[in-house]
Structures are given as C-alpha cells and as structure tokens.
Tab-separated table of C-alpha atoms in Angstrom:
chain	number	residue	atom	x	y	z
U	1480	MET	CA	17.004	-7.320	235.350
U	1481	SER	CA	17.960	-9.706	232.190
U	1482	ALA	CA	19.889	-13.094	234.061
U	1483	ILE	CA	23.339	-12.210	231.969
U	1484	HIS	CA	23.362	-8.541	233.452
U	1485	LYS	CA	22.162	-9.526	236.615
U	1486	ARG	CA	25.564	-11.649	237.348
U	1487	SER	CA	27.162	-9.301	236.373
U	1488	HIS	CA	25.736	-6.863	238.904
U	1489	LEU	CA	26.534	-9.690	241.669
U	1490	VAL	CA	30.354	-9.543	240.070
U	1491	ASP	CA	30.980	-6.448	240.385
U	1492	THR	CA	29.781	-6.105	243.694
U	1493	GLY	CA	30.747	-9.240	244.933
U	1494	TRP	CA	34.738	-8.128	243.769
U	1495	VAL	CA	33.958	-4.607	245.668
U	1496	LYS	CA	33.190	-6.418	248.646
U	1497	THR	CA	35.929	-8.615	248.392
U	1498	ASN	CA	38.130	-5.713	247.528
U	1499	ARG	CA	37.080	-2.948	250.097
U	1500	PRO	CA	39.752	-3.619	252.130
U	1501	VAL	CA	42.773	-2.004	249.325
U	1502	TRP	CA	40.934	0.490	249.901
U	1503	VAL	CA	41.348	1.407	252.475
U	1504	ILE	CA	45.428	0.178	252.778
U	1505	LEU	CA	45.476	2.136	250.035
U	1506	LEU	CA	44.063	5.258	251.985
U	1507	VAL	CA	46.225	4.854	255.158
U	1508	GLY	CA	49.183	3.855	253.926
U	1509	LEU	CA	49.282	7.314	252.150
U	1510	CYS	CA	48.487	9.356	254.508
U	1511	ALA	CA	50.988	7.402	256.964
U	1512	GLY	CA	53.915	7.958	254.236
U	1513	LEU	CA	52.354	11.443	254.133
U	1514	ILE	CA	51.943	12.199	258.159
U	1515	LEU	CA	55.233	14.254	259.269
U	1516	GLN	CA	56.821	14.534	256.187
U	1517	GLY	CA	58.318	17.989	256.719
U	1518	SER	CA	58.511	17.903	260.420
U	1519	ARG	CA	61.857	16.033	260.813
U	1520	GLY	CA	64.614	18.278	259.321
U	1521	LEU	CA	66.602	16.215	256.641
U	1522	TRP	CA	69.587	13.748	258.778
U	1523	SER	CA	72.996	13.666	257.277
U	1524	PRO	CA	74.704	12.167	255.454
U	1525	ASP	CA	72.398	10.488	252.508
U	1526	GLU	CA	69.269	12.968	253.242
U	1527	GLY	CA	70.899	16.146	252.373
U	1528	ARG	CA	72.863	14.854	250.248
U	1529	TYR	CA	70.539	13.754	248.004
U	1530	VAL	CA	68.351	17.015	248.653
U	1531	GLY	CA	71.272	19.249	248.426
U	1532	ALA	CA	72.567	17.686	245.177
U	1533	ALA	CA	69.225	18.132	243.623
U	1534	LEU	CA	68.936	21.864	244.808
U	1535	GLN	CA	72.676	21.906	242.901
U	1536	MET	CA	71.242	20.454	239.301
U	1537	LEU	CA	68.072	23.547	239.731
U	1538	GLY	CA	70.256	26.233	240.180
U	1539	SER	CA	72.734	25.480	237.964
U	1540	GLY	CA	70.635	23.422	235.428
U	1541	ASN	CA	73.023	21.142	234.629
U	1542	PHE	CA	70.560	18.334	235.330
U	1543	LEU	CA	73.687	15.670	233.981
U	1544	ALA	CA	75.509	15.561	236.190
U	1545	PRO	CA	75.379	15.377	239.895
U	1546	ALA	CA	77.127	17.812	242.426
U	1547	TYR	CA	77.469	18.474	245.712
U	1548	SER	CA	78.669	22.075	245.175
U	1549	PRO	CA	79.624	24.349	241.855
U	1550	THR	CA	83.010	22.034	241.627
U	1551	GLU	CA	82.790	18.323	243.017
U	1552	LEU	CA	81.376	16.557	241.039
U	1553	ASN	CA	78.580	13.528	242.237
U	1554	PHE	CA	78.484	10.309	240.294
U	1555	SER	CA	77.903	7.787	243.416
U	1556	LYS	CA	73.842	7.486	241.489
U	1557	PRO	CA	72.724	7.282	238.241
U	1558	PRO	CA	70.953	10.440	238.323
U	1559	MET	CA	67.142	9.318	238.803
U	1560	THR	CA	66.750	10.227	242.328
U	1561	TYR	CA	68.276	14.053	242.113
U	1562	TRP	CA	65.967	14.305	238.987
U	1563	VAL	CA	63.106	12.770	241.247
U	1564	ILE	CA	63.735	15.270	243.982
U	1565	ALA	CA	64.426	18.513	242.278
U	1566	ALA	CA	61.103	18.311	240.555
U	1567	SER	CA	58.755	17.771	243.504
U	1568	LEU	CA	60.869	21.081	244.658
U	1569	LYS	CA	60.435	23.131	241.518
U	1570	LEU	CA	56.818	21.906	241.967
U	1571	PHE	CA	56.572	22.539	245.426
U	1572	GLY	CA	59.204	24.891	246.878
U	1573	ASN	CA	62.233	24.775	248.498
U	1574	ASN	CA	61.112	22.684	251.765
U	1575	THR	CA	61.505	19.489	253.578
U	1576	TRP	CA	57.727	18.777	252.819
U	1577	ALA	CA	58.257	18.891	248.911
U	1578	ALA	CA	61.475	16.626	249.637
U	1579	ARG	CA	59.417	13.807	251.436
U	1580	ILE	CA	56.610	13.918	248.995
U	1581	PRO	CA	58.099	11.515	246.385
U	1582	TYR	CA	58.634	9.213	249.278
U	1583	ALA	CA	55.271	9.074	250.887
U	1584	LEU	CA	53.779	8.665	246.758
U	1585	SER	CA	57.148	5.436	246.057
U	1586	PHE	CA	55.284	3.983	249.678
U	1587	GLY	CA	51.839	3.769	248.011
U	1588	THR	CA	52.482	2.905	245.155
U	1589	THR	CA	54.690	-0.039	245.921
U	1590	LEU	CA	51.169	-1.209	247.969
U	1591	ALA	CA	49.423	-0.544	244.793
U	1592	LEU	CA	51.186	-2.468	242.626
U	1593	LEU	CA	51.184	-5.241	245.801
U	1594	PHE	CA	47.529	-5.480	245.059
U	1595	LEU	CA	48.273	-6.911	241.198
U	1596	PHE	CA	50.772	-9.618	242.892
U	1597	GLY	CA	48.017	-10.531	245.391
U	1598	ARG	CA	45.581	-11.321	242.966
U	1599	ARG	CA	47.796	-14.672	241.581
U	1600	VAL	CA	49.265	-14.591	245.092
U	1601	SER	CA	46.273	-14.981	247.230
U	1602	PRO	CA	43.775	-14.516	244.773
U	1603	ARG	CA	40.908	-15.226	247.809
U	1604	LYS	CA	42.702	-12.188	249.661
U	1605	PRO	CA	44.466	-9.724	247.044
U	1606	TRP	CA	44.841	-6.680	249.059
U	1607	ALA	CA	47.122	-8.915	251.691
U	1608	PRO	CA	49.866	-8.681	250.776
U	1609	SER	CA	49.612	-4.472	250.862
U	1610	LEU	CA	48.179	-5.047	254.678
U	1611	VAL	CA	51.544	-7.104	255.153
U	1612	TYR	CA	54.049	-4.462	254.018
U	1613	ALA	CA	51.811	-1.600	254.830
U	1614	THR	CA	52.198	-2.230	258.674
U	1615	SER	CA	55.690	-3.737	258.531
U	1616	ALA	CA	57.821	-2.296	260.820
U	1617	PHE	CA	60.679	-0.970	258.261
U	1618	PRO	CA	59.002	-0.360	255.302
U	1619	PHE	CA	56.248	1.447	257.431
U	1620	LEU	CA	59.501	4.168	258.988
U	1621	THR	CA	61.238	4.554	255.702
U	1622	ALA	CA	58.969	5.273	253.808
U	1623	ASN	CA	59.246	9.464	254.263
U	1624	VAL	CA	63.297	8.811	254.872
U	1625	VAL	CA	64.597	10.747	251.849
U	1626	SER	CA	67.425	7.718	249.926
U	1627	THR	CA	67.743	5.577	246.121
U	1628	ASP	CA	66.341	2.493	247.849
U	1629	VAL	CA	61.856	3.622	247.885
U	1630	LEU	CA	62.619	4.662	244.766
U	1631	LEU	CA	63.948	1.290	243.730
U	1632	THR	CA	61.820	-1.268	245.318
U	1633	VAL	CA	58.465	0.530	243.539
U	1634	PHE	CA	60.790	0.219	240.239
U	1635	GLU	CA	61.838	-2.664	240.524
U	1636	THR	CA	58.629	-3.852	241.774
U	1637	LEU	CA	56.907	-2.632	239.048
U	1638	ALA	CA	59.819	-5.159	237.227
U	1639	VAL	CA	59.105	-8.364	238.426
U	1640	LEU	CA	55.570	-7.219	238.388
U	1641	GLY	CA	55.749	-7.580	234.397
U	1642	PHE	CA	57.264	-10.557	234.180
U	1643	VAL	CA	54.339	-12.152	236.582
U	1644	MET	CA	51.740	-11.011	234.188
U	1645	ALA	CA	53.408	-12.919	231.203
U	1646	THR	CA	54.158	-15.807	233.162
U	1647	TRP	CA	50.436	-16.206	235.692
U	1648	PRO	CA	47.922	-14.070	233.532
U	1649	VAL	CA	44.898	-13.156	234.842
U	1650	HIS	CA	43.113	-12.079	231.922
U	1651	GLU	CA	44.324	-12.666	228.719
U	1652	LEU	CA	46.937	-10.170	228.358
U	1653	PRO	CA	49.930	-10.909	225.699
U	1654	ARG	CA	52.931	-11.857	227.302
U	1655	ARG	CA	54.910	-9.778	225.859
U	1656	GLN	CA	52.861	-6.231	227.434
U	1657	GLY	CA	54.238	-7.937	230.071
U	1658	LEU	CA	57.569	-8.063	229.112
U	1659	ARG	CA	57.728	-4.943	227.851
U	1660	LEU	CA	56.026	-3.956	231.583
U	1661	MET	CA	59.440	-5.990	232.902
U	1662	TRP	CA	62.389	-4.112	231.181
U	1663	LEU	CA	61.015	-0.305	231.442
U	1664	GLY	CA	60.609	-1.503	235.373
U	1665	PHE	CA	64.538	-2.859	235.145
U	1666	ALA	CA	65.311	0.436	232.982
U	1667	LEU	CA	63.771	3.114	234.631
U	1668	ALA	CA	65.964	0.882	238.459
U	1669	PHE	CA	69.312	0.861	236.586
U	1670	LEU	CA	68.795	4.679	236.277
U	1671	THR	CA	68.045	4.512	239.893
U	1672	LYS	CA	70.697	2.975	241.532
U	1673	GLY	CA	73.030	1.113	238.490
U	1674	PRO	CA	73.663	-2.744	238.239
U	1675	PRO	CA	72.215	-2.916	241.930
U	1676	GLY	CA	68.920	-2.734	240.575
U	1677	LEU	CA	68.574	-5.227	237.681
U	1678	LEU	CA	69.432	-8.422	240.624
U	1679	PRO	CA	66.140	-9.693	240.346
U	1680	LEU	CA	66.480	-10.318	237.027
U	1681	LEU	CA	68.640	-13.509	238.777
U	1682	PRO	CA	65.969	-14.700	240.611
U	1683	ILE	CA	63.828	-14.412	236.953
U	1684	VAL	CA	66.757	-16.099	235.278
U	1685	THR	CA	67.013	-18.823	238.197
U	1686	PHE	CA	63.377	-19.836	238.149
U	1687	SER	CA	63.250	-19.911	234.265
U	1688	VAL	CA	65.714	-22.326	234.468
U	1689	PHE	CA	64.521	-24.320	237.011
U	1690	CYS	CA	60.885	-25.201	235.862
U	1691	GLY	CA	61.264	-24.925	232.585
U	1692	ASP	CA	65.033	-24.731	230.871
U	1693	TRP	CA	67.153	-21.715	228.732
U	1694	ARG	CA	64.418	-21.568	225.868
U	1695	SER	CA	62.538	-19.788	228.933
U	1696	VAL	CA	64.711	-17.554	229.149
U	1697	ARG	CA	65.083	-16.697	225.784
U	1698	ARG	CA	62.386	-15.401	225.577
U	1699	LEU	CA	62.002	-12.916	228.072
U	1700	PHE	CA	63.909	-11.193	226.295
U	1701	ASP	CA	61.714	-9.838	224.209
U	1702	PRO	CA	62.264	-7.685	221.229
U	1703	VAL	CA	60.735	-4.055	222.066
U	1704	GLY	CA	61.024	-4.388	225.481
U	1705	PHE	CA	65.086	-5.082	225.467
U	1706	VAL	CA	65.387	-1.957	223.222
U	1707	LEU	CA	63.094	0.302	225.578
U	1708	PHE	CA	65.692	-1.056	228.846
U	1709	MET	CA	68.596	-0.089	226.525
U	1710	VAL	CA	67.221	3.681	225.678
U	1711	ILE	CA	65.719	4.614	228.911
U	1712	GLY	CA	68.205	2.902	230.801
U	1713	PHE	CA	71.721	3.704	229.857
U	1714	SER	CA	70.738	6.914	227.489
U	1715	TRP	CA	71.818	8.624	230.887
U	1716	TYR	CA	75.656	6.257	231.330
U	1717	ALA	CA	76.349	7.470	227.475
U	1718	MET	CA	75.818	10.384	227.356
U	1719	ALA	CA	77.611	10.917	231.093
U	1720	ALA	CA	80.743	9.161	229.973
U	1721	LEU	CA	81.149	11.028	227.200
U	1722	ARG	CA	81.144	14.490	228.309
U	1723	TYR	CA	83.635	12.829	231.978
U	1724	PRO	CA	85.371	9.664	229.873
U	1725	TRP	CA	87.226	8.950	233.217
U	1726	LEU	CA	83.265	8.061	234.522
U	1727	ILE	CA	83.429	3.991	232.991
U	1728	HIS	CA	86.882	2.862	235.324
U	1729	TYR	CA	84.886	4.674	238.036
U	1730	PHE	CA	82.110	3.315	237.235
U	1731	LEU	CA	83.500	-0.256	237.422
U	1732	HIS	CA	86.360	0.237	240.305
U	1733	ASP	CA	84.392	2.416	242.808
U	1734	GLU	CA	80.686	0.812	242.218
U	1735	VAL	CA	80.815	-2.276	241.202
U	1736	TYR	CA	84.599	-4.100	241.914
U	1737	GLY	CA	84.880	-1.109	245.583
U	1738	ARG	CA	81.592	-1.962	246.887
U	1739	ILE	CA	81.117	-5.680	246.631
U	1740	PHE	CA	84.846	-6.616	247.075
U	1741	THR	CA	86.264	-4.537	249.115
U	1742	SER	CA	85.691	-2.220	252.058
U	1743	MET	CA	86.259	0.926	251.329
U	1744	HIS	CA	83.379	2.343	252.408
U	1745	GLY	CA	83.471	0.994	255.509
U	1746	ARG	CA	79.915	0.202	255.186
U	1747	HIS	CA	79.162	-2.677	258.047
U	1748	ALA	CA	82.209	-5.134	255.893
U	1749	GLY	CA	84.185	-8.360	257.745
U	1750	ALA	CA	82.492	-11.640	258.087
U	1751	ILE	CA	79.890	-11.181	260.300
U	1752	GLY	CA	79.159	-7.206	259.613
U	1753	TRP	CA	75.597	-9.131	257.710
U	1754	ALA	CA	74.493	-10.434	260.308
U	1755	GLN	CA	74.588	-7.360	262.638
U	1756	ILE	CA	73.187	-4.925	260.166
U	1757	TYR	CA	70.745	-7.361	258.240
U	1758	VAL	CA	69.552	-9.772	261.144
U	1759	PRO	CA	67.535	-6.671	263.030
U	1760	VAL	CA	66.168	-5.280	259.855
U	1761	LEU	CA	64.887	-8.588	258.925
U	1762	VAL	CA	63.643	-9.457	262.714
U	1763	VAL	CA	62.856	-6.671	263.538
U	1764	GLY	CA	61.490	-5.146	260.648
U	1765	THR	CA	59.112	-7.553	259.550
U	1766	PHE	CA	56.815	-7.501	263.174
U	1767	PRO	CA	54.034	-7.801	263.333
U	1768	TRP	CA	53.866	-10.745	261.522
U	1769	TRP	CA	56.768	-12.940	262.613
U	1770	THR	CA	54.034	-15.635	262.753
U	1771	ALA	CA	53.199	-15.617	258.695
U	1772	VAL	CA	56.883	-15.017	257.387
U	1773	SER	CA	58.524	-17.685	259.386
U	1774	GLY	CA	55.274	-20.270	258.587
U	1775	ALA	CA	56.136	-19.146	254.490
U	1776	LEU	CA	60.001	-19.893	254.691
U	1777	GLY	CA	59.329	-22.784	256.955
U	1778	GLU	CA	57.214	-24.199	253.906
U	1779	PHE	CA	59.851	-24.436	252.241
U	1780	PHE	CA	61.311	-27.681	253.881
U	1781	ARG	CA	59.302	-29.452	253.846
U	1782	PRO	CA	59.639	-33.351	252.391
U	1783	GLY	CA	58.681	-32.960	249.065
U	1784	ARG	CA	57.584	-29.283	249.103
U	1785	LEU	CA	60.329	-28.084	246.897
U	1786	ARG	CA	59.789	-31.000	243.996
U	1787	LYS	CA	55.972	-29.967	243.861
U	1788	LEU	CA	56.164	-25.880	243.846
U	1789	ARG	CA	58.727	-26.979	241.221
U	1790	ASN	CA	55.954	-29.124	238.950
U	1791	GLU	CA	53.472	-26.683	240.234
U	1792	ARG	CA	56.251	-23.537	238.304
U	1793	SER	CA	54.770	-22.192	242.378
U	1794	ILE	CA	54.924	-18.672	242.183
U	1795	GLN	CA	55.580	-19.507	246.000
U	1796	LEU	CA	58.809	-20.174	244.527
U	1797	PHE	CA	59.530	-17.311	242.319
U	1798	ALA	CA	58.490	-15.430	245.645
U	1799	ALA	CA	61.519	-17.739	247.251
U	1800	LEU	CA	64.047	-16.835	244.601
U	1801	TRP	CA	63.413	-13.660	244.770
U	1802	LEU	CA	63.970	-13.426	248.722
U	1803	VAL	CA	67.410	-15.616	249.196
U	1804	ILE	CA	68.857	-14.563	246.052
U	1805	PRO	CA	69.876	-11.298	246.640
U	1806	LEU	CA	69.674	-11.294	250.541
U	1807	LEU	CA	73.143	-13.721	249.437
U	1808	ILE	CA	74.010	-11.379	247.169
U	1809	PHE	CA	73.746	-8.337	250.156
U	1810	CYS	CA	75.643	-10.591	252.257
U	1811	LEU	CA	78.557	-11.789	250.908
U	1812	SER	CA	79.027	-8.168	249.238
U	1813	GLN	CA	81.132	-5.275	251.614
U	1814	SER	CA	79.083	-2.380	251.451
U	1815	ARG	CA	75.727	-3.201	253.857
U	1816	LEU	CA	73.360	-1.317	255.092
U	1817	PRO	CA	70.059	-1.397	255.938
U	1818	LEU	CA	67.641	0.119	253.750
U	1819	TYR	CA	69.195	-2.296	250.814
U	1820	LEU	CA	66.834	-4.567	251.405
U	1821	LEU	CA	64.408	-2.095	251.652
U	1822	PRO	CA	63.289	-4.164	247.996
U	1823	LEU	CA	63.022	-7.924	249.726
U	1824	PHE	CA	59.876	-6.518	252.183
U	1825	VAL	CA	58.645	-6.432	248.560
U	1826	PRO	CA	59.131	-11.185	247.878
U	1827	LEU	CA	58.268	-10.829	252.296
U	1828	ALA	CA	54.781	-9.592	251.966
U	1829	LEU	CA	54.098	-12.051	249.112
U	1830	LEU	CA	54.971	-15.424	251.055
U	1831	SER	CA	53.675	-14.028	254.194
U	1832	ALA	CA	50.028	-12.924	252.447
U	1833	SER	CA	50.041	-16.491	251.213
U	1834	ARG	CA	49.411	-17.352	254.773
U	1835	LEU	CA	46.852	-15.198	255.518
U	1836	GLU	CA	44.961	-16.991	253.120
U	1837	THR	CA	43.108	-18.857	255.914
U	1838	GLY	CA	43.317	-17.713	260.031
U	1839	PHE	CA	43.076	-14.071	258.910
U	1840	ASP	CA	39.644	-11.953	259.326
U	1841	ILE	CA	40.261	-8.277	259.138
U	1842	HIS	CA	36.366	-7.961	259.687
U	1843	SER	CA	37.156	-8.682	262.815
U	1844	ASN	CA	36.791	-6.294	265.575
U	1845	ARG	CA	39.712	-7.296	267.201
U	1846	THR	CA	42.189	-7.242	264.034
U	1847	ARG	CA	41.448	-4.173	263.332
U	1848	GLY	CA	41.818	-2.878	265.890
U	1849	LEU	CA	45.474	-4.502	266.520
U	1850	LEU	CA	46.165	-2.829	263.450
U	1851	LEU	CA	44.929	0.302	264.390
U	1852	GLY	CA	46.808	0.135	268.087
U	1853	TRP	CA	50.161	-0.786	265.455
U	1854	VAL	CA	49.802	1.989	263.579
U	1855	ILE	CA	49.396	4.751	266.137
U	1856	LEU	CA	52.653	2.916	267.421
U	1857	LEU	CA	54.525	3.147	264.497
U	1858	LEU	CA	53.039	6.530	264.048
U	1859	SER	CA	54.113	8.031	267.596
U	1860	ILE	CA	57.570	6.301	267.001
U	1861	LYS	CA	57.602	8.135	263.520
U	1862	GLY	CA	56.873	11.361	265.659
U	1863	TYR	CA	59.977	11.382	268.269
U	1864	ALA	CA	62.218	10.777	265.929
U	1865	ALA	CA	60.483	14.424	264.070
U	1866	TYR	CA	60.110	16.108	267.497
U	1867	GLY	CA	61.847	14.354	270.597
U	1868	LEU	CA	64.536	12.741	269.101
U	1869	SER	CA	67.732	15.940	268.779
U	1870	ALA	CA	69.713	14.134	266.229
U	1871	LYS	CA	73.294	15.940	265.815
U	1872	ASP	CA	73.560	15.591	261.930
U	1873	ASP	CA	69.925	17.220	261.687
U	1874	ASN	CA	70.735	19.997	258.715
U	1875	ARG	CA	67.673	22.944	259.625
U	1876	ARG	CA	68.621	22.366	263.140
U	1877	ALA	CA	72.396	22.834	262.002
U	1878	ALA	CA	71.014	25.500	259.174
U	1879	GLY	CA	69.090	27.295	261.776
U	1880	GLU	CA	72.115	27.452	264.493
U	1881	ILE	CA	74.304	28.727	262.095
U	1882	ALA	CA	71.773	31.382	260.809
U	1883	SER	CA	71.030	32.503	264.336
U	1884	LEU	CA	75.037	32.690	264.836
U	1885	THR	CA	75.839	34.897	261.460
U	1886	ALA	CA	72.778	37.024	261.606
U	1887	GLY	CA	73.370	40.044	260.419
U	1888	ALA	CA	76.166	38.836	258.066
U	1889	ASP	CA	76.431	38.729	254.002
U	1890	TYR	CA	77.937	34.940	252.896
U	1891	ALA	CA	76.635	33.645	249.431
U	1892	ALA	CA	78.396	30.567	250.248
U	1893	VAL	CA	78.826	28.308	253.647
U	1894	ILE	CA	82.856	26.312	252.870
U	1895	PHE	CA	82.763	23.332	255.730
U	1896	LEU	CA	86.753	22.818	255.449
U	1897	GLU	CA	86.988	18.854	256.925
U	1898	ASP	CA	90.001	17.471	258.939
U	1899	ASN	CA	90.660	13.895	256.929
U	1900	LEU	CA	92.550	12.993	253.687
U	1901	ASP	CA	89.709	12.017	251.241
U	1902	SER	CA	86.523	12.977	249.100
U	1903	TYR	CA	83.801	10.602	250.361
U	1904	ALA	CA	85.460	11.464	253.636
U	1905	VAL	CA	84.020	15.336	252.618
U	1906	GLU	CA	81.365	13.198	251.730
U	1907	GLU	CA	80.259	12.172	254.682
U	1908	GLN	CA	80.641	14.566	257.158
U	1909	THR	CA	79.568	17.831	255.168
U	1910	PRO	CA	76.035	18.646	256.559
U	1911	TRP	CA	75.108	19.250	252.488
U	1912	GLY	CA	70.698	19.837	253.326
U	1913	VAL	CA	72.360	23.130	255.237
U	1914	ARG	CA	71.716	24.419	251.148
U	1915	LEU	CA	68.041	23.796	251.801
U	1916	TYR	CA	67.552	26.009	254.646
U	1917	LEU	CA	69.900	28.710	254.554
U	1918	ASP	CA	69.715	28.505	249.897
U	1919	LYS	CA	73.485	29.124	249.535
U	1920	PRO	CA	75.386	27.159	248.216
U	1921	VAL	CA	77.530	24.152	250.284
U	1922	TYR	CA	80.978	23.468	249.803
U	1923	GLY	CA	82.684	20.227	251.539
U	1924	VAL	CA	86.893	20.887	251.511
U	1925	SER	CA	88.989	17.862	252.885
U	1926	ALA	CA	91.775	20.027	254.746
U	1927	ARG	CA	94.365	17.012	254.622
U	1928	SER	CA	93.278	16.460	250.299
U	1929	PRO	CA	96.875	17.802	248.153
U	1930	ASP	CA	95.040	20.720	246.212
U	1931	ALA	CA	93.436	21.590	249.354
U	1932	ALA	CA	93.654	24.821	249.196
U	1933	ALA	CA	93.362	25.462	245.904
U	1934	GLN	CA	89.546	23.957	246.486
U	1935	LEU	CA	89.452	26.313	249.062
U	1936	CYS	CA	90.530	29.447	246.947
U	1937	ALA	CA	88.144	28.589	244.000
U	1938	ALA	CA	85.490	28.568	245.970
U	1939	ILE	CA	85.671	32.154	248.329
U	1940	GLN	CA	86.846	33.466	244.140
U	1941	ALA	CA	83.636	31.852	242.952
U	1942	GLN	CA	81.549	33.330	245.227
U	1943	GLY	CA	83.226	36.845	246.934
U	1944	ARG	CA	82.099	36.028	249.572
U	1945	ALA	CA	81.579	33.045	251.694
U	1946	LEU	CA	81.763	31.697	255.406
U	1947	ILE	CA	83.510	28.457	256.219
U	1948	VAL	CA	83.195	26.370	258.832
U	1949	VAL	CA	86.571	26.157	260.373
U	1950	ASN	CA	87.202	22.065	261.763
U	1951	GLN	CA	87.814	22.044	265.624
U	1952	ALA	CA	90.084	19.983	265.142
U	1953	LEU	CA	92.025	21.309	262.574
U	1954	PRO	CA	95.371	23.491	263.997
U	1955	ALA	CA	94.592	27.832	264.252
U	1956	THR	CA	97.048	28.530	261.453
U	1957	ALA	CA	95.394	25.855	259.187
U	1958	LEU	CA	93.102	28.471	256.631
U	1959	GLU	CA	95.356	31.839	257.149
U	1960	THR	CA	98.197	29.366	255.421
U	1961	MET	CA	95.456	26.941	253.155
U	1962	THR	CA	94.244	30.830	252.422
U	1963	ARG	CA	97.294	32.669	251.320
U	1964	SER	CA	97.538	31.935	247.841
U	1965	CYS	CA	94.483	34.290	247.342
U	1966	ARG	CA	94.673	36.357	250.276
U	1967	PRO	CA	90.965	36.990	251.431
U	1968	THR	CA	89.908	38.855	253.878
U	1969	LEU	CA	89.369	36.535	257.419
U	1970	HIS	CA	87.176	37.582	260.216
U	1971	LEU	CA	85.810	35.127	262.772
U	1972	VAL	CA	82.334	35.988	263.886
U	1973	GLU	CA	81.551	32.977	266.133
U	1974	ARG	CA	81.967	29.368	267.360
U	1975	TRP	CA	79.787	26.604	266.332
U	1976	ARG	CA	79.430	23.703	267.791
U	1977	SER	CA	83.045	23.989	269.152
U	1978	ASN	CA	83.727	25.185	265.139
U	1979	GLU	CA	84.690	27.794	264.185
U	1980	LEU	CA	82.881	30.220	262.045
U	1981	VAL	CA	84.996	32.648	259.683
U	1982	LEU	CA	84.035	34.716	257.644
U	1983	ALA	CA	86.037	35.204	254.275
U	1984	GLN	CA	85.544	37.704	250.604
U	1985	GLN	CA	87.902	38.425	248.607
U	1986	PRO	CA	89.644	41.643	247.501
U	1987	ILE	CA	88.053	43.745	244.722
U	1988	LEU	CA	91.579	44.246	242.524
C-alpha cells in the first residue's frame, strides 16, 4: 500500500470512528420520532386545526387559501404546514400516523443539520450538538406534535447553517453558496410562519456588525440568494393578496401588530406572562443538560471573555446572540406559547456541545446507560400521553363517541354550534381534527355572531344533511330560532358530553 493511500485509509477510518456516534444518534432520534406517532389522537386546538385545514385542501383542491371548512378561510399561518401534512396524508392515507410523519422526519433532519454545525462548534465531537438536542426533554417530547414550530425549526436551522458555512468554512466551499442556502432556508421559514421565521436574521446582522461593520451586512445579501428568497418566500403572499385584497390589512393588523403588541389572542400576555410560560420550558426542557447549558452561558460573564470572543469572531458568540435576541423578543411580545421557543433549543444545543468537548465520554458504559435510561423515560412519557391520559381534547376520542352515538344516522358534515362571540374563539373551541376520523367536513359557527343564522343555514343547505353539535350553554330554542329562515327538519339524536346532537335535513324543493 502506498504511503498516500495508507494515510488516506487511516484518515477515513479515523473519521468513521470519531463520528460513529452520530449515526447512532440519528437512528435513535428518527426512531424516537416515529415511535408512538399514531398512538395518540389529534389534540385540540392546534393539532386538529392544522390537520383539518390540510384535509380541506385535499378535499377542495384549493391549495392557495387555507380553510377550516368549505366556508371558513384561515390565513393565521402561511400554507407550508398544511401543504406538508396534506402531502403526507395523500401519500400514506388519512390517519394520525401519516399526519405526524413530517414531524418525525423534521426531528431527524434537525439532528443531521446539527452535526454539520458540530464540525465547527465542537470539532473533536461533532456529534455533540445532535446528542444534546435529541435527548433534551422539550425537543424530544415535541417531536410528534403537529404544529408549525417543528417545521420552522428545521428551516431556521438550515438558514443559519448557510450563514455559518459562509462565515466559518470547513472546506473550500464558495461563500455565496452558503448565503444562498441561508436565503433558501429563510424563504421556507417565511412560508411556514411569516415574519417570526426571519427572527434569526437579527442575530446574524448583529453579529456581522459587532464583529465587523455594516459592509459585512451588505455582503449577506447575495443577489441570487435574495432573489431566491423573494420568489419562494413571497410568491404565495402575492397570489393570495391578489385573490383576497383584504389580506394585507389582516396580516399587518392581526398577525403582526395584534400578536406582538396586544393580548387579543389571550396567550399569556402581561408583564410576567413570559416568565410563567417560558421559564418552565427552559428549565425543564433542557434537562438533562443543565450543567452544560449553565456552564456555557456562564462563560460569557467572565471578565474580558466577550471582547476575546468578538476579536476571534467566535461561533459561540454567534450562538449566544442567536439564543438571546429572539428570546428577548418572545418575552416582549404579548402572544406567548411554549412551542415558540423550540427553535432556540438549536443554539442551546450548540452552546452546550462546546462544553462537552472535554470531560464527556460517550463511550463510557455509565454514560451510555444513563442516556439509555433517560430515553426510555421520555418514551414512557409519550406512551402515557398516548394510552394513559384521557384528554378531553382528544379528537379521535371525540369522533369515536360521536360515531357511536349516531350509528346508522346519515349526515354529510358536522357543525359545531359554539357559545362564543368571535371567530377566534371558534378556532380554539371547535375540534377540527374529528374530520380525520369521521371523514366528513367540519364547520364551526359562533352562535352569538351577527351572521350566525346565515352561516348555519348556508352550511346545512350546502351539505343537505348535517349533524349539529349544539353547545350545552345555548338556550333550548337557539337552534330553531337560528334556522327559521332555511327551515330544515330537526331531529334530536342523542346527547354528547351534555351537548345536543341534532340531525338537520334541508327539505328538497
């Protein structure tokens, strides 16, 4: 064997041996995401809402305008989440397992991307960021939650990876290729959640200015990459706004101003709402890596440390900015939910990995035993949620109960007549996910809205025969009063959770 060939063989063997843990981590992560995917039914409000909208797209063929039902549009989120779920349902069938497949794959993809980060953050243990993320409680337990945030985490991670590849190249990869990858990731993130998908741009710009100058920011805007972002990220917004001109006002007023500056959505607003929702997520969600997380964050408080990291253009400094700046914005915003923080567990994993370069031996039997026990415990928690927890918001359970009570009845849709005042309350209270299990369109009608009677009659007339779930808090005569103009035949079938199940048939003229 020649000296050059021998040296190449040793390098390849060493690389494989050094990075063997990453293949185990990716396999465990993928299996952890897939296990119990279909065991738990869809939960209201979010899981049922996203899957219901995906089914409506498939049923109507309208992939431009997300909708809960044939008459209720839903532009609260861009369409990427619905498109991904709809594609999975089309490929694997209408079942819970298929609805959650994209999330298991997203979890695994995030781990793979973190390995590419690891080659720069912890070169001696490039698998460390993947290990931290895969076994942190919050990312692990949310890997099969149907939401926008699991997908958003993948796309934001891809975007930041592009910036990192351009700023800290490992191989002779042209800088512009990394920037184009960055803008592609941001385009997909923007199609997933709108402006919040661009939050990592703030730490990118801050780092570029802090460790360089404004010319560094200008260089981020690679012409091809930025055009790619505009075409992919904005085309759907442009087409939707052309068809629905009122959308621009809705996006700016409700989805930007309303979520950031007002409590209109009732999501842990107020001066201390951020502490009530985010502190538990960060404290419990980072277990069992508390020591690594606290040690990494504590490094920045050492005298002269910040200046040193700035002079070195340290990737650890960038990871800290990636964590802190979006977190501050989330805390200041008046709309707060636990899953908003999921993308921030990526920089947390990067910071923690830098502390694992020394003193952490993954080949130790004790370490492997503890990690295995921890993964089994996390899987047990998922199992309990699937089999031991009888959640009242479980849409599969609700659909099973309704189907049992209405066995033999003929109806084409289910209408939930809710006792509330506005459309947002209808979004939150209607179990949209029962559509997956009953295979029938689901409507939500606010009984107190001015056009409630018109909405109810329009739904009955469109479907011919409908099952109306009348909220128990409504007056006994509410349904008859609201349907006076369309005069369907009403027949009380049964009671479900104290609500009336009423069959409504539109008379044939």
